PDB file of C-alpha atoms and ligand atoms in Angstrom:
ATOM      1  CA  UNK A   1      73.307 148.645 -40.569  1.00  0.00           C
ATOM      2  CA  UNK A   2      76.358 147.444 -38.379  1.00  0.00           C
ATOM      3  CA  UNK A   3      77.389 148.930 -35.333  1.00  0.00           C
ATOM      4  CA  UNK A   4      80.117 151.050 -37.220  1.00  0.00           C
ATOM      5  CA  UNK A   5      77.645 152.599 -39.549  1.00  0.00           C
ATOM      6  CA  UNK A   6      77.559 156.511 -38.992  1.00  0.00           C
ATOM      7  CA  UNK A   7      74.461 158.116 -38.064  1.00  0.00           C
ATOM      8  CA  UNK A   8      72.942 160.104 -41.206  1.00  0.00           C
ATOM      9  CA  UNK A   9      73.626 163.739 -40.984  1.00  0.00           C
ATOM     10  CA  UNK A  10      72.700 166.685 -43.284  1.00  0.00           C
ATOM     11  CA  UNK A  11      74.961 168.882 -44.933  1.00  0.00           C
ATOM     12  CA  UNK A  12      75.808 172.128 -43.373  1.00  0.00           C
ATOM     13  CA  UNK A  13      76.479 175.091 -45.972  1.00  0.00           C
ATOM     14  CA  UNK A  14      77.314 178.564 -45.003  1.00  0.00           C
ATOM     15  CA  UNK A  15      77.382 181.717 -47.263  1.00  0.00           C
ATOM     16  CA  UNK A  16      79.920 184.517 -46.275  1.00  0.00           C
ATOM     17  CA  UNK A  17      81.245 187.674 -47.779  1.00  0.00           C
ATOM     18  CA  UNK A  18      81.287 191.603 -46.769  1.00  0.00           C
ATOM     19  CA  UNK A  19      78.062 193.968 -46.988  1.00  0.00           C
ATOM     20  CA  UNK A  20      75.840 193.733 -50.385  1.00  0.00           C
ATOM     21  CA  UNK A  21      78.366 190.841 -51.581  1.00  0.00           C
ATOM     22  CA  UNK A  22      75.223 188.902 -52.707  1.00  0.00           C
ATOM     23  CA  UNK A  23      74.945 186.275 -49.558  1.00  0.00           C
ATOM     24  CA  UNK A  24      70.993 186.707 -49.024  1.00  0.00           C
ATOM     25  CA  UNK A  25      70.211 186.904 -52.749  1.00  0.00           C
ATOM     26  CA  UNK A  26      72.089 183.855 -53.503  1.00  0.00           C
ATOM     27  CA  UNK A  27      71.101 181.959 -50.240  1.00  0.00           C
ATOM     28  CA  UNK A  28      67.472 181.929 -51.517  1.00  0.00           C
ATOM     29  CA  UNK A  29      68.401 181.308 -55.063  1.00  0.00           C
ATOM     30  CA  UNK A  30      70.561 178.094 -53.828  1.00  0.00           C
ATOM     31  CA  UNK A  31      68.017 176.891 -51.289  1.00  0.00           C
ATOM     32  CA  UNK A  32      65.317 176.985 -54.693  1.00  0.00           C
ATOM     33  CA  UNK A  33      67.765 175.036 -56.689  1.00  0.00           C
ATOM     34  CA  UNK A  34      68.822 172.334 -53.797  1.00  0.00           C
ATOM     35  CA  UNK A  35      64.927 171.979 -52.913  1.00  0.00           C
ATOM     36  CA  UNK A  36      64.480 171.280 -57.118  1.00  0.00           C
ATOM     37  CA  UNK A  37      66.989 168.822 -56.846  1.00  0.00           C
ATOM     38  CA  UNK A  38      64.982 166.999 -53.910  1.00  0.00           C
ATOM     39  CA  UNK A  39      66.990 167.946 -51.154  1.00  0.00           C
ATOM     40  CA  UNK A  40      65.398 168.562 -47.558  1.00  0.00           C
ATOM     41  CA  UNK A  41      66.514 172.460 -47.121  1.00  0.00           C
ATOM     42  CA  UNK A  42      66.512 174.528 -44.156  1.00  0.00           C
ATOM     43  CA  UNK A  43      67.678 178.306 -44.813  1.00  0.00           C
ATOM     44  CA  UNK A  44      68.541 180.266 -42.015  1.00  0.00           C
ATOM     45  CA  UNK A  45      70.789 183.322 -41.169  1.00  0.00           C
ATOM     46  CA  UNK A  46      73.348 184.765 -38.599  1.00  0.00           C
ATOM     47  CA  UNK A  47      73.085 186.657 -36.058  1.00  0.00           C
ATOM     48  CA  UNK A  48      69.480 185.248 -35.619  1.00  0.00           C
ATOM     49  CA  UNK A  49      67.542 181.967 -36.266  1.00  0.00           C
ATOM     50  CA  UNK A  50      65.962 181.769 -32.964  1.00  0.00           C
ATOM     51  CA  UNK A  51      63.641 184.133 -30.886  1.00  0.00           C
ATOM     52  CA  UNK A  52      66.495 185.289 -28.502  1.00  0.00           C
ATOM     53  CA  UNK A  53      69.132 185.340 -31.218  1.00  0.00           C
ATOM     54  CA  UNK A  54      66.803 187.465 -33.543  1.00  0.00           C
ATOM     55  CA  UNK A  55      66.485 189.817 -30.790  1.00  0.00           C
ATOM     56  CA  UNK A  56      70.189 190.187 -30.229  1.00  0.00           C
ATOM     57  CA  UNK A  57      70.633 190.582 -34.021  1.00  0.00           C
ATOM     58  CA  UNK A  58      68.147 193.868 -33.714  1.00  0.00           C
ATOM     59  CA  UNK A  59      70.340 194.847 -30.788  1.00  0.00           C
ATOM     60  CA  UNK A  60      73.526 194.077 -32.653  1.00  0.00           C
ATOM     61  CA  UNK A  61      72.113 196.258 -35.808  1.00  0.00           C
ATOM     62  CA  UNK A  62      70.386 198.823 -34.041  1.00  0.00           C
ATOM     63  CA  UNK A  63      71.908 202.318 -34.863  1.00  0.00           C
ATOM     64  CA  UNK A  64      70.576 204.154 -31.853  1.00  0.00           C
ATOM     65  CA  UNK A  65      71.796 201.692 -28.992  1.00  0.00           C
ATOM     66  CA  UNK A  66      74.798 203.070 -26.957  1.00  0.00           C
ATOM     67  CA  UNK A  67      78.416 202.369 -28.242  1.00  0.00           C
ATOM     68  CA  UNK A  68      79.232 198.682 -28.313  1.00  0.00           C
ATOM     69  CA  UNK A  69      82.837 197.538 -27.436  1.00  0.00           C
ATOM     70  CA  UNK A  70      84.024 194.873 -29.615  1.00  0.00           C
ATOM     71  CA  UNK A  71      84.498 192.322 -26.842  1.00  0.00           C
ATOM     72  CA  UNK A  72      80.497 193.180 -26.175  1.00  0.00           C
ATOM     73  CA  UNK A  73      79.579 192.430 -29.831  1.00  0.00           C
ATOM     74  CA  UNK A  74      81.512 189.178 -29.917  1.00  0.00           C
ATOM     75  CA  UNK A  75      79.714 187.849 -26.867  1.00  0.00           C
ATOM     76  CA  UNK A  76      76.382 188.889 -28.152  1.00  0.00           C
ATOM     77  CA  UNK A  77      77.168 186.936 -31.456  1.00  0.00           C
ATOM     78  CA  UNK A  78      78.431 183.859 -29.786  1.00  0.00           C
ATOM     79  CA  UNK A  79      75.199 183.819 -27.610  1.00  0.00           C
ATOM     80  CA  UNK A  80      73.183 184.000 -30.806  1.00  0.00           C
ATOM     81  CA  UNK A  81      75.298 181.277 -32.475  1.00  0.00           C
ATOM     82  CA  UNK A  82      74.862 179.096 -29.696  1.00  0.00           C
ATOM     83  CA  UNK A  83      71.041 179.347 -29.384  1.00  0.00           C
ATOM     84  CA  UNK A  84      71.181 178.995 -33.236  1.00  0.00           C
ATOM     85  CA  UNK A  85      73.133 175.781 -32.964  1.00  0.00           C
ATOM     86  CA  UNK A  86      71.406 174.140 -30.407  1.00  0.00           C
ATOM     87  CA  UNK A  87      67.790 174.916 -31.225  1.00  0.00           C
ATOM     88  CA  UNK A  88      68.162 175.075 -35.013  1.00  0.00           C
ATOM     89  CA  UNK A  89      71.206 174.061 -36.740  1.00  0.00           C
ATOM     90  CA  UNK A  90      71.950 170.739 -35.180  1.00  0.00           C
ATOM     91  CA  UNK A  91      68.448 169.381 -34.999  1.00  0.00           C
ATOM     92  CA  UNK A  92      68.112 169.944 -38.828  1.00  0.00           C
ATOM     93  CA  UNK A  93      71.331 168.112 -39.573  1.00  0.00           C
ATOM     94  CA  UNK A  94      70.336 165.245 -37.062  1.00  0.00           C
ATOM     95  CA  UNK A  95      67.377 164.918 -39.504  1.00  0.00           C
ATOM     96  CA  UNK A  96      69.286 164.629 -42.552  1.00  0.00           C
ATOM     97  CA  UNK A  97      68.361 168.275 -43.645  1.00  0.00           C
ATOM     98  CA  UNK A  98      70.673 170.587 -45.807  1.00  0.00           C
ATOM     99  CA  UNK A  99      71.229 173.562 -43.933  1.00  0.00           C
ATOM    100  CA  UNK A 100      71.913 176.851 -45.641  1.00  0.00           C
ATOM    101  CA  UNK A 101      73.172 179.670 -43.316  1.00  0.00           C
ATOM    102  CA  UNK A 102      73.691 183.245 -44.331  1.00  0.00           C
ATOM    103  CA  UNK A 103      76.812 184.248 -42.212  1.00  0.00           C
ATOM    104  CA  UNK A 104      78.386 182.044 -39.521  1.00  0.00           C
ATOM    105  CA  UNK A 105      81.835 181.739 -37.971  1.00  0.00           C
ATOM    106  CA  UNK A 106      84.062 182.976 -40.683  1.00  0.00           C
ATOM    107  CA  UNK A 107      82.170 186.466 -40.494  1.00  0.00           C
ATOM    108  CA  UNK A 108      83.281 186.642 -36.975  1.00  0.00           C
ATOM    109  CA  UNK A 109      86.794 185.993 -37.790  1.00  0.00           C
ATOM    110  CA  UNK A 110      86.521 188.517 -40.482  1.00  0.00           C
ATOM    111  CA  UNK A 111      84.730 191.362 -38.771  1.00  0.00           C
ATOM    112  CA  UNK A 112      85.376 191.014 -34.930  1.00  0.00           C
ATOM    113  CA  UNK A 113      88.990 189.648 -35.502  1.00  0.00           C
ATOM    114  CA  UNK A 114      90.435 191.088 -38.956  1.00  0.00           C
ATOM    115  CA  UNK A 115      88.079 194.281 -38.650  1.00  0.00           C
ATOM    116  CA  UNK A 116      87.996 195.229 -35.022  1.00  0.00           C
ATOM    117  CA  UNK A 117      91.219 193.758 -34.297  1.00  0.00           C
ATOM    118  CA  UNK A 118      90.154 191.152 -31.342  1.00  0.00           C
ATOM    119  CA  UNK A 119      92.385 188.290 -30.779  1.00  0.00           C
ATOM    120  CA  UNK A 120      92.032 185.739 -33.609  1.00  0.00           C
ATOM    121  CA  UNK A 121      93.052 182.785 -31.123  1.00  0.00           C
ATOM    122  CA  UNK A 122      90.586 184.047 -28.282  1.00  0.00           C
ATOM    123  CA  UNK A 123      88.047 184.422 -30.881  1.00  0.00           C
ATOM    124  CA  UNK A 124      88.371 180.834 -32.018  1.00  0.00           C
ATOM    125  CA  UNK A 125      88.544 179.481 -28.833  1.00  0.00           C
ATOM    126  CA  UNK A 126      85.292 181.255 -28.175  1.00  0.00           C
ATOM    127  CA  UNK A 127      83.685 180.160 -31.219  1.00  0.00           C
ATOM    128  CA  UNK A 128      84.442 176.724 -30.783  1.00  0.00           C
ATOM    129  CA  UNK A 129      82.894 177.018 -27.451  1.00  0.00           C
ATOM    130  CA  UNK A 130      79.849 178.472 -28.949  1.00  0.00           C
ATOM    131  CA  UNK A 131      79.339 175.977 -31.612  1.00  0.00           C
ATOM    132  CA  UNK A 132      80.795 172.696 -29.911  1.00  0.00           C
ATOM    133  CA  UNK A 133      82.884 172.704 -32.808  1.00  0.00           C
ATOM    134  CA  UNK A 134      80.485 172.432 -35.319  1.00  0.00           C
ATOM    135  CA  UNK A 135      81.820 173.542 -38.599  1.00  0.00           C
ATOM    136  CA  UNK A 136      80.281 173.901 -42.323  1.00  0.00           C
ATOM    137  CA  UNK A 137      81.203 171.326 -44.580  1.00  0.00           C
ATOM    138  CA  UNK A 138      81.102 173.782 -47.346  1.00  0.00           C
ATOM    139  CA  UNK A 139      81.391 177.608 -47.298  1.00  0.00           C
ATOM    140  CA  UNK A 140      80.893 179.804 -50.431  1.00  0.00           C
ATOM    141  CA  UNK A 141      82.745 183.173 -50.033  1.00  0.00           C
ATOM    142  CA  UNK A 142      81.185 186.073 -51.823  1.00  0.00           C
ATOM    143  CA  UNK A 143      84.012 188.520 -52.991  1.00  0.00           C
ATOM    144  CA  UNK A 144      83.328 191.920 -54.397  1.00  0.00           C
ATOM    145  CA  UNK A 145      85.141 195.386 -54.117  1.00  0.00           C
ATOM    146  CA  UNK A 146      84.197 196.981 -50.927  1.00  0.00           C
ATOM    147  CA  UNK A 147      82.651 200.067 -52.753  1.00  0.00           C
ATOM    148  CA  UNK A 148      80.633 197.915 -55.192  1.00  0.00           C
ATOM    149  CA  UNK A 149      79.305 196.025 -52.145  1.00  0.00           C
ATOM    150  CA  UNK A 150      78.385 199.357 -50.347  1.00  0.00           C
ATOM    151  CA  UNK A 151      77.002 201.024 -53.107  1.00  0.00           C
ATOM    152  CA  UNK A 152      74.748 197.821 -53.988  1.00  0.00           C
ATOM    153  CA  UNK A 153      73.427 197.894 -50.275  1.00  0.00           C
ATOM    154  CA  UNK A 154      72.492 201.687 -50.618  1.00  0.00           C
ATOM    155  CA  UNK A 155      70.900 201.104 -54.044  1.00  0.00           C
ATOM    156  CA  UNK A 156      68.952 198.397 -52.666  1.00  0.00           C
ATOM    157  CA  UNK A 157      65.765 198.069 -50.475  1.00  0.00           C
ATOM    158  CA  UNK A 158      67.594 197.177 -47.223  1.00  0.00           C
ATOM    159  CA  UNK A 159      67.678 199.759 -44.617  1.00  0.00           C
ATOM    160  CA  UNK A 160      70.915 201.003 -43.344  1.00  0.00           C
ATOM    161  CA  UNK A 161      72.325 199.295 -40.238  1.00  0.00           C
ATOM    162  CA  UNK A 162      75.141 199.934 -37.518  1.00  0.00           C
ATOM    163  CA  UNK A 163      77.623 198.193 -40.043  1.00  0.00           C
ATOM    164  CA  UNK A 164      76.992 200.590 -42.695  1.00  0.00           C
ATOM    165  CA  UNK A 165      78.492 203.287 -40.736  1.00  0.00           C
ATOM    166  CA  UNK A 166      81.673 201.689 -40.251  1.00  0.00           C
ATOM    167  CA  UNK A 167      84.613 203.290 -42.467  1.00  0.00           C
ATOM    168  CA  UNK A 168      85.630 201.821 -45.750  1.00  0.00           C
ATOM    169  CA  UNK A 169      88.953 201.227 -44.348  1.00  0.00           C
ATOM    170  CA  UNK A 170      87.376 198.795 -41.836  1.00  0.00           C
ATOM    171  CA  UNK A 171      85.168 196.991 -44.625  1.00  0.00           C
ATOM    172  CA  UNK A 172      88.604 196.639 -46.523  1.00  0.00           C
ATOM    173  CA  UNK A 173      90.049 194.923 -43.439  1.00  0.00           C
ATOM    174  CA  UNK A 174      86.999 192.649 -43.409  1.00  0.00           C
ATOM    175  CA  UNK A 175      87.283 191.892 -47.108  1.00  0.00           C
ATOM    176  CA  UNK A 176      91.142 190.810 -46.506  1.00  0.00           C
ATOM    177  CA  UNK A 177      90.490 188.910 -43.372  1.00  0.00           C
ATOM    178  CA  UNK A 178      87.705 186.640 -45.385  1.00  0.00           C
ATOM    179  CA  UNK A 179      90.560 186.113 -47.970  1.00  0.00           C
ATOM    180  CA  UNK A 180      93.186 185.360 -45.477  1.00  0.00           C
ATOM    181  CA  UNK A 181      90.504 182.818 -44.086  1.00  0.00           C
ATOM    182  CA  UNK A 182      89.862 181.268 -47.594  1.00  0.00           C
ATOM    183  CA  UNK A 183      93.646 180.776 -48.188  1.00  0.00           C
ATOM    184  CA  UNK A 184      93.821 178.878 -44.736  1.00  0.00           C
ATOM    185  CA  UNK A 185      90.834 176.422 -45.660  1.00  0.00           C
ATOM    186  CA  UNK A 186      91.172 175.768 -49.278  1.00  0.00           C
ATOM    187  CA  UNK A 187      88.958 172.687 -49.207  1.00  0.00           C
ATOM    188  CA  UNK A 188      86.248 174.192 -47.158  1.00  0.00           C
ATOM    189  CA  UNK A 189      85.918 177.540 -48.495  1.00  0.00           C
ATOM    190  CA  UNK A 190      85.387 178.539 -51.955  1.00  0.00           C
ATOM    191  CA  UNK A 191      85.696 182.114 -53.262  1.00  0.00           C
ATOM    192  CA  UNK A 192      83.229 183.157 -55.859  1.00  0.00           C
ATOM    193  CA  UNK A 193      83.622 186.590 -57.945  1.00  0.00           C
ATOM    194  CA  UNK A 194      80.428 188.379 -56.859  1.00  0.00           C
ATOM    195  CA  UNK A 195      81.096 191.560 -58.992  1.00  0.00           C
ATOM    196  CA  UNK A 196      79.654 189.174 -61.901  1.00  0.00           C
ATOM    197  CA  UNK A 197      76.127 189.733 -62.830  1.00  0.00           C
ATOM    198  CA  UNK A 198      73.670 188.254 -60.483  1.00  0.00           C
ATOM    199  CA  UNK A 199      72.460 185.330 -62.664  1.00  0.00           C
ATOM    200  CA  UNK A 200      75.939 184.273 -63.711  1.00  0.00           C
ATOM    201  CA  UNK A 201      76.937 184.171 -60.084  1.00  0.00           C
ATOM    202  CA  UNK A 202      73.801 181.989 -59.235  1.00  0.00           C
ATOM    203  CA  UNK A 203      74.867 179.712 -62.303  1.00  0.00           C
ATOM    204  CA  UNK A 204      78.258 179.350 -60.584  1.00  0.00           C
ATOM    205  CA  UNK A 205      77.007 178.845 -57.274  1.00  0.00           C
ATOM    206  CA  UNK A 206      74.824 176.006 -58.565  1.00  0.00           C
ATOM    207  CA  UNK A 207      77.174 174.405 -60.625  1.00  0.00           C
ATOM    208  CA  UNK A 208      79.951 174.532 -57.704  1.00  0.00           C
ATOM    209  CA  UNK A 209      77.767 173.293 -54.841  1.00  0.00           C
ATOM    210  CA  UNK A 210      76.236 170.373 -57.088  1.00  0.00           C
ATOM    211  CA  UNK A 211      79.704 169.416 -58.088  1.00  0.00           C
ATOM    212  CA  UNK A 212      80.762 169.422 -54.302  1.00  0.00           C
ATOM    213  CA  UNK A 213      77.776 167.454 -53.503  1.00  0.00           C
ATOM    214  CA  UNK A 214      78.624 164.648 -55.998  1.00  0.00           C
ATOM    215  CA  UNK A 215      82.192 164.474 -54.463  1.00  0.00           C
ATOM    216  CA  UNK A 216      80.855 164.683 -50.900  1.00  0.00           C
ATOM    217  CA  UNK A 217      78.432 161.842 -51.402  1.00  0.00           C
ATOM    218  CA  UNK A 218      81.155 159.915 -53.164  1.00  0.00           C
ATOM    219  CA  UNK A 219      83.705 160.138 -50.375  1.00  0.00           C
ATOM    220  CA  UNK A 220      80.974 159.446 -47.560  1.00  0.00           C
ATOM    221  CA  UNK A 221      79.580 156.429 -49.121  1.00  0.00           C
ATOM    222  CA  UNK A 222      83.249 154.905 -49.457  1.00  0.00           C
ATOM    223  CA  UNK A 223      83.445 155.479 -45.770  1.00  0.00           C
ATOM    224  CA  UNK A 224      80.308 153.662 -44.719  1.00  0.00           C
TER     225      UNK A 224
HETATM  226  N1  LIG B   1      75.907 190.037 -58.754  1.00  0.00           N
HETATM  227  C1  LIG B   1      74.978 191.135 -58.243  1.00  0.00           C
HETATM  228  N2  LIG B   1      75.154 192.242 -59.422  1.00  0.00           N
HETATM  229  C2  LIG B   1      74.348 193.197 -59.031  1.00  0.00           C
HETATM  230  N3  LIG B   1      73.400 193.155 -57.987  1.00  0.00           N
HETATM  231  C3  LIG B   1      73.467 192.325 -57.100  1.00  0.00           C
HETATM  232  C4  LIG B   1      74.125 191.013 -57.340  1.00  0.00           C
HETATM  233  N4  LIG B   1      74.140 190.576 -56.134  1.00  0.00           N
HETATM  234  C5  LIG B   1      73.120 190.899 -55.473  1.00  0.00           C
HETATM  235  N5  LIG B   1      72.807 192.308 -55.951  1.00  0.00           N
HETATM  236  C6  LIG B   1      71.971 193.248 -55.157  1.00  0.00           C
HETATM  237  O1  LIG B   1      72.757 193.848 -54.131  1.00  0.00           O
HETATM  238  C7  LIG B   1      72.014 194.172 -53.030  1.00  0.00           C
HETATM  239  C8  LIG B   1      72.457 193.405 -51.731  1.00  0.00           C
HETATM  240  O2  LIG B   1      72.345 192.098 -52.239  1.00  0.00           O
HETATM  241  P1  LIG B   1      72.225 191.155 -50.978  1.00  0.00           P
HETATM  242  O3  LIG B   1      71.164 191.501 -49.851  1.00  0.00           O
HETATM  243  O4  LIG B   1      71.750 189.512 -51.623  1.00  0.00           O
HETATM  244  O5  LIG B   1      73.810 190.993 -50.178  1.00  0.00           O
HETATM  245  P2  LIG B   1      74.257 190.643 -48.826  1.00  0.00           P
HETATM  246  O6  LIG B   1      75.600 190.076 -49.024  1.00  0.00           O
HETATM  247  O7  LIG B   1      73.229 189.711 -48.323  1.00  0.00           O
HETATM  248  O8  LIG B   1      74.365 191.985 -48.030  1.00  0.00           O
HETATM  249  P3  LIG B   1      74.258 192.290 -46.514  1.00  0.00           P
HETATM  250  O9  LIG B   1      75.711 191.891 -45.925  1.00  0.00           O
HETATM  251  O10 LIG B   1      74.006 193.543 -46.317  1.00  0.00           O
HETATM  252  O11 LIG B   1      73.269 191.089 -45.843  1.00  0.00           O
HETATM  253  C9  LIG B   1      70.675 193.785 -53.407  1.00  0.00           C
HETATM  254  O12 LIG B   1      69.699 194.768 -54.010  1.00  0.00           O
HETATM  255  C10 LIG B   1      70.655 192.750 -54.651  1.00  0.00           C
HETATM  256  O13 LIG B   1      69.664 192.515 -55.571  1.00  0.00           O
HETATM  257 MG1  LIG B   2      72.105 189.650 -46.295  1.00  0.00          MG
END
């Protein structure tokens, strides 16, 4: 290996989208498929992934907690993210693992930025600070009409959380925010029509990720 050869580093994939869009279901399925293809996979989620970050998650989702200012909410999310990046994501990537994360920075831009109306540039700066500018290689954005997503959540086994009490208007702003982010980063963010049946979404995800991996590997091996 020459001095110019790059450190072996893993692949970072995030799953994004509104409530009930199928992120958690598809994250599990995708990890199974990637493992079957021989990859060393780590499945994780945000907010969460470490002891402290999971505690912050509980506070963020708790319906009985005092009113949380949008800024406070953002700070708690960034605090959780830093722990997650330092203790879980970066070490796994350094070991060459494929990290699949259920929500990450795009959720902050969509919910706290487009949804709550916090300044997007300020959020971007704070997010860079929290992540040390670690960004996903690939992001799958699960897009579903707000009413469909919310009714799926109500129909499922998940317990209701603080965000379920938000208005439909809030969730529509979040969805539009995700759409705007995807249009700005066409190479990284792939939008998937998540109103399709679960099996067909899973097949789309697998085909898309496998195809992306092929291109990514061809690109990185040329650079070596
Ligand atoms: N394509 C689909 N068609 C119908 N139902 C689905 C589909 N995808 C997921 N579901 C169901 O919708 C519910 C929510 O799915 P899931 O928990 O994966 O969404 P999520 O995006 O992780 O939601 P949250 O934002 O609340 O974490 C579950 O009961 C799941 O089985
Ligand atoms: Mg989920």
